[in-house]
Short mmCIF file of C-alpha atoms in Angstrom, two decimals:
data_model
loop_
_atom_site.label_atom_id
_atom_site.label_comp_id
_atom_site.label_asym_id
_atom_site.label_seq_id
_atom_site.Cartn_x
_atom_site.Cartn_y
_atom_site.Cartn_z
CA UNK W 122 -19.39 -0.57 -49.90
CA UNK W 123 -22.18 -1.94 -47.72
CA UNK W 124 -22.30 -1.53 -43.97
CA UNK W 125 -23.43 -4.10 -41.46
CA UNK W 126 -26.73 -3.24 -39.81
CA UNK W 127 -26.65 -1.77 -36.32
CA UNK W 128 -27.70 -4.34 -33.76
CA UNK W 129 -29.54 -3.32 -30.64
CA UNK W 130 -27.48 -4.16 -27.56
CA UNK W 131 -28.92 -5.95 -24.58
CA UNK W 132 -29.96 -4.00 -21.52
CA UNK W 133 -27.16 -5.54 -19.46
CA UNK W 134 -24.64 -4.42 -22.10
CA UNK W 135 -25.99 -0.89 -21.87
CA UNK W 136 -25.69 -0.97 -18.09
CA UNK W 137 -22.15 -2.33 -18.39
CA UNK W 138 -21.14 0.52 -20.69
CA UNK W 139 -22.73 3.10 -18.41
CA UNK W 140 -20.86 1.76 -15.37
CA UNK W 141 -17.64 1.40 -17.34
CA UNK W 142 -17.85 5.04 -18.39
CA UNK W 143 -18.27 6.12 -14.78
CA UNK W 144 -15.11 4.21 -13.84
CA UNK W 145 -13.00 5.30 -16.81
CA UNK W 146 -13.91 8.95 -16.37
CA UNK W 147 -13.00 8.81 -12.69
CA UNK W 148 -16.34 9.45 -11.06
CA UNK W 149 -15.48 6.55 -8.78
CA UNK W 150 -11.83 6.56 -7.73
CA UNK W 151 -9.55 3.54 -7.63
CA UNK W 152 -10.23 1.59 -4.45
CA UNK W 153 -13.54 3.38 -3.85
CA UNK W 154 -16.70 1.43 -3.11
CA UNK W 155 -19.35 2.09 -5.74
CA UNK W 156 -22.98 2.80 -4.72
CA UNK W 157 -24.92 -0.20 -3.37
CA UNK W 158 -27.11 -2.26 -5.68
CA UNK W 159 -30.46 -0.69 -4.65
CA UNK W 160 -29.12 2.78 -5.40
CA UNK W 161 -27.71 1.71 -8.77
CA UNK W 162 -30.92 -0.09 -9.68
CA UNK W 163 -32.94 3.03 -8.94
CA UNK W 164 -30.55 5.32 -10.81
CA UNK W 165 -30.35 3.12 -13.89
CA UNK W 166 -33.94 1.90 -13.84
CA UNK W 167 -33.02 -1.77 -14.16
CA UNK W 168 -33.73 -4.99 -12.31
CA UNK W 169 -31.27 -6.64 -9.93
CA UNK W 170 -30.47 -9.47 -12.35
CA UNK W 171 -29.56 -7.07 -15.15
CA UNK W 172 -27.34 -5.02 -12.85
CA UNK W 173 -25.59 -8.08 -11.45
CA UNK W 174 -24.86 -9.41 -14.93
CA UNK W 175 -23.11 -6.14 -15.78
CA UNK W 176 -21.23 -6.10 -12.47
CA UNK W 177 -19.99 -9.67 -12.98
CA UNK W 178 -18.74 -8.78 -16.46
CA UNK W 179 -16.82 -5.80 -15.06
CA UNK W 180 -15.43 -7.99 -12.30
CA UNK W 181 -14.16 -10.49 -14.88
CA UNK W 182 -12.55 -7.67 -16.86
CA UNK W 183 -10.64 -6.62 -13.73
CA UNK W 184 -12.30 -3.23 -13.33
CA UNK W 185 -14.40 -4.14 -10.29
CA UNK W 186 -13.72 -6.19 -7.18
CA UNK W 187 -16.89 -7.69 -5.69
CA UNK W 188 -16.41 -8.51 -2.01
CA UNK W 189 -19.25 -10.49 -0.53
CA UNK W 190 -20.69 -8.75 2.50
CA UNK W 191 -18.52 -5.67 1.99
CA UNK W 192 -19.56 -4.17 -1.35
CA UNK W 193 -18.12 -3.63 -4.82
CA UNK W 194 -14.92 -1.63 -5.29
CA UNK W 195 -13.15 -0.05 -8.25
CA UNK W 196 -10.08 -2.17 -9.00
CA UNK W 197 -8.88 -0.54 -12.23
CA UNK W 198 -9.82 2.14 -14.75
CA UNK W 199 -9.39 -0.17 -17.74
CA UNK W 200 -9.57 -3.84 -18.70
CA UNK W 201 -5.79 -4.10 -18.97
CA UNK W 202 -5.18 -5.31 -15.38
CA UNK W 203 -7.70 -8.10 -15.86
CA UNK W 204 -6.04 -9.14 -19.08
CA UNK W 205 -2.65 -9.11 -17.35
CA UNK W 206 -3.99 -11.21 -14.49
CA UNK W 207 -5.20 -13.83 -16.98
CA UNK W 208 -2.01 -13.76 -19.00
CA UNK W 209 -0.06 -16.19 -16.83
CA UNK W 210 2.88 -13.77 -16.76
CA UNK W 211 5.91 -14.84 -14.72
CA UNK W 212 8.03 -12.63 -12.46
CA UNK W 213 10.51 -12.39 -15.35
CA UNK W 214 7.74 -11.12 -17.64
CA UNK W 215 6.72 -8.49 -15.11
CA UNK W 216 10.33 -7.41 -14.65
CA UNK W 217 10.76 -6.96 -18.41
CA UNK W 218 7.67 -4.77 -18.54
CA UNK W 219 8.85 -2.74 -15.56
CA UNK W 220 12.29 -2.31 -17.10
CA UNK W 221 10.69 -0.77 -20.17
CA UNK W 222 8.79 1.81 -18.10
CA UNK W 223 10.20 2.49 -14.63
CA UNK W 224 13.54 4.12 -15.52
CA UNK W 225 11.79 6.61 -17.80
CA UNK W 226 9.18 7.36 -15.16
CA UNK W 227 11.98 8.03 -12.67
CA UNK W 228 13.74 10.35 -15.13
CA UNK W 229 10.56 12.31 -15.81
CA UNK W 230 9.80 12.52 -12.10
CA UNK W 231 13.22 14.07 -11.50
CA UNK W 232 12.37 16.71 -14.11
CA UNK W 233 8.73 17.37 -13.26
CA UNK W 234 7.89 16.35 -9.69
CA UNK W 235 6.14 18.99 -7.61
CA UNK W 236 6.70 19.46 -3.89
CA UNK W 237 3.45 17.57 -3.33
CA UNK W 238 4.69 14.68 -5.49
CA UNK W 239 7.93 14.48 -3.51
CA UNK W 240 6.05 14.48 -0.21
CA UNK W 241 3.80 11.69 -1.52
CA UNK W 242 6.80 9.51 -2.41
CA UNK W 243 8.46 10.20 0.96
CA UNK W 244 5.24 9.36 2.83
CA UNK W 245 4.86 6.13 0.86
CA UNK W 246 8.44 5.11 1.70
CA UNK W 247 7.92 5.93 5.37
CA UNK W 248 4.77 3.85 5.42
CA UNK W 249 6.47 0.93 3.70
CA UNK W 250 9.19 0.94 6.36
CA UNK W 251 6.68 0.41 9.15
CA UNK W 252 4.14 -2.08 7.79
CA UNK W 253 4.02 -5.76 8.66
CA UNK W 254 5.21 -8.22 6.05
CA UNK W 255 1.67 -9.20 5.04
CA UNK W 256 1.10 -5.64 3.83
CA UNK W 257 4.58 -4.90 2.53
CA UNK W 258 3.94 -5.74 -1.13
CA UNK W 259 0.97 -3.37 -1.25
CA UNK W 260 3.01 -0.64 0.44
CA UNK W 261 5.84 -1.19 -2.04
CA UNK W 262 3.41 -0.89 -4.97
CA UNK W 263 2.23 2.41 -3.47
CA UNK W 264 5.82 3.71 -3.57
CA UNK W 265 6.13 2.87 -7.25
CA UNK W 266 2.73 4.40 -7.97
CA UNK W 267 3.79 7.63 -6.26
CA UNK W 268 6.95 7.80 -8.38
CA UNK W 269 4.91 7.12 -11.53
CA UNK W 270 2.45 9.88 -10.60
CA UNK W 271 5.35 12.28 -10.10
CA UNK W 272 6.35 11.81 -13.76
CA UNK W 273 3.23 13.84 -14.61
CA UNK W 274 2.54 12.00 -17.85
CA UNK W 275 -1.08 10.79 -17.76
CA UNK W 276 -0.64 8.18 -20.50
CA UNK W 277 2.41 6.58 -18.93
CA UNK W 278 0.70 6.70 -15.54
CA UNK W 279 -2.37 4.86 -16.84
CA UNK W 280 -0.20 2.22 -18.51
CA UNK W 281 1.91 1.74 -15.40
CA UNK W 282 -0.98 1.60 -12.94
CA UNK W 283 -2.48 -1.16 -15.08
CA UNK W 284 0.71 -3.12 -14.36
CA UNK W 285 0.70 -2.42 -10.60
CA UNK W 286 -1.53 -5.35 -9.56
CA UNK W 287 0.86 -7.76 -11.31
CA UNK W 288 3.84 -5.96 -9.73
CA UNK W 289 2.30 -6.36 -6.29
CA UNK W 290 1.45 -9.99 -6.96
CA UNK W 291 4.98 -10.77 -8.14
CA UNK W 292 6.52 -9.07 -5.10
CA UNK W 293 4.13 -10.88 -2.75
CA UNK W 294 5.10 -14.22 -4.28
CA UNK W 295 8.80 -13.41 -3.88
CA UNK W 296 8.81 -12.24 -0.24
CA UNK W 297 9.17 -15.73 1.22
CA UNK W 298 11.82 -16.86 -1.25
CA UNK W 299 15.45 -17.22 -0.16
CA UNK W 300 17.44 -14.00 -0.17
CA UNK W 301 14.59 -11.56 -0.71
CA UNK W 302 15.63 -8.12 0.55
CA UNK W 303 13.18 -5.42 1.59
CA UNK W 304 15.58 -2.58 2.38
CA UNK W 305 17.65 -2.06 -0.78
CA UNK W 306 17.69 1.69 -1.54
CA UNK W 307 18.00 1.18 -5.32
CA UNK W 308 14.84 2.20 -7.06
CA UNK W 309 13.40 3.66 -3.88
CA UNK W 310 15.28 5.97 -1.50
CA UNK W 311 17.98 6.61 -4.13
CA UNK W 312 15.34 7.55 -6.68
CA UNK W 313 13.71 9.92 -4.22
CA UNK W 314 17.05 11.63 -3.57
CA UNK W 315 17.65 11.95 -7.32
CA UNK W 316 14.18 13.41 -7.78
CA UNK W 317 14.81 15.92 -5.01
CA UNK W 318 18.12 16.79 -6.64
CA UNK W 319 16.54 17.16 -10.08
CA UNK W 320 18.95 14.56 -11.49
CA UNK W 321 17.10 12.56 -14.19
CA UNK W 322 20.08 10.39 -15.12
CA UNK W 323 20.72 9.33 -11.53
CA UNK W 324 17.04 8.56 -11.06
CA UNK W 325 16.92 6.43 -14.18
CA UNK W 326 20.12 4.58 -13.28
CA UNK W 327 18.84 3.77 -9.80
CA UNK W 328 15.53 2.44 -11.11
CA UNK W 329 17.34 0.34 -13.71
CA UNK W 330 19.81 -0.99 -11.14
CA UNK W 331 16.95 -2.04 -8.88
CA UNK W 332 15.34 -4.05 -11.65
CA UNK W 333 18.64 -5.57 -12.83
CA UNK W 334 19.41 -6.75 -9.29
CA UNK W 335 15.96 -8.24 -8.94
CA UNK W 336 16.26 -10.04 -12.27
CA UNK W 337 19.65 -11.51 -11.30
CA UNK W 338 18.26 -12.65 -7.96
CA UNK W 339 15.20 -14.26 -9.55
CA UNK W 340 17.37 -16.17 -12.03
CA UNK W 341 20.00 -17.21 -9.48
CA UNK W 342 17.54 -18.14 -6.74
CA UNK W 343 15.66 -20.42 -9.08
CA UNK W 344 18.97 -21.97 -10.13
CA UNK W 345 20.17 -22.28 -6.52
CA UNK W 346 23.07 -19.86 -7.01
CA UNK W 347 22.21 -16.62 -5.22
CA UNK W 348 24.30 -13.47 -5.74
CA UNK W 349 22.90 -10.00 -5.12
CA UNK W 350 19.77 -9.66 -2.99
CA UNK W 351 16.79 -8.15 -4.81
CA UNK W 352 15.02 -4.86 -4.34
CA UNK W 353 11.31 -4.77 -5.02
#
């Protein structure tokens, strides 16, 4: 068997891989602003054009968010969110993906959540209850992230957090639709109570009921025949 020859990668590709490694390994946290261009150029020993080419590639992949005049921020620890954003997924697609993951995360959280995890979920719910509507979808995503973190399964957490931007986007697009409900306890307060009570089955049922209600609402609202209001 013959092997293909090793090809030397471009300098921008090397810079991309170096930056990607920093993000994946968590040196820069999600939402954190990475060092400014002059600092990165000095650290990596590359020109501005080479650095910017790598940054643009990571922005396209969904890992970085370049905000003109404000800096560059970590948007994700993998390319999955970018791929999901380009997938053209509908709300129904997002709900199917959530239904495959969220009930199990809730069950595991009821079994494994620490006191710190429970406080984090409670704080996220309290914050969601006070924010203005423009920020509600982001606050709701933070609740779901806190529940996912409480499951204490790093693989499931990484998979789920890759879905969170699409979850937030789907919720944001639904807020102004007829019948959208922001105070349904299913999947939120009920899950927290089940987690506190160490009741995995109740937690899973509540998460599943939340998603089932949302799916029915999405279908009925589009058909002009509303029934149950949705929970996010």
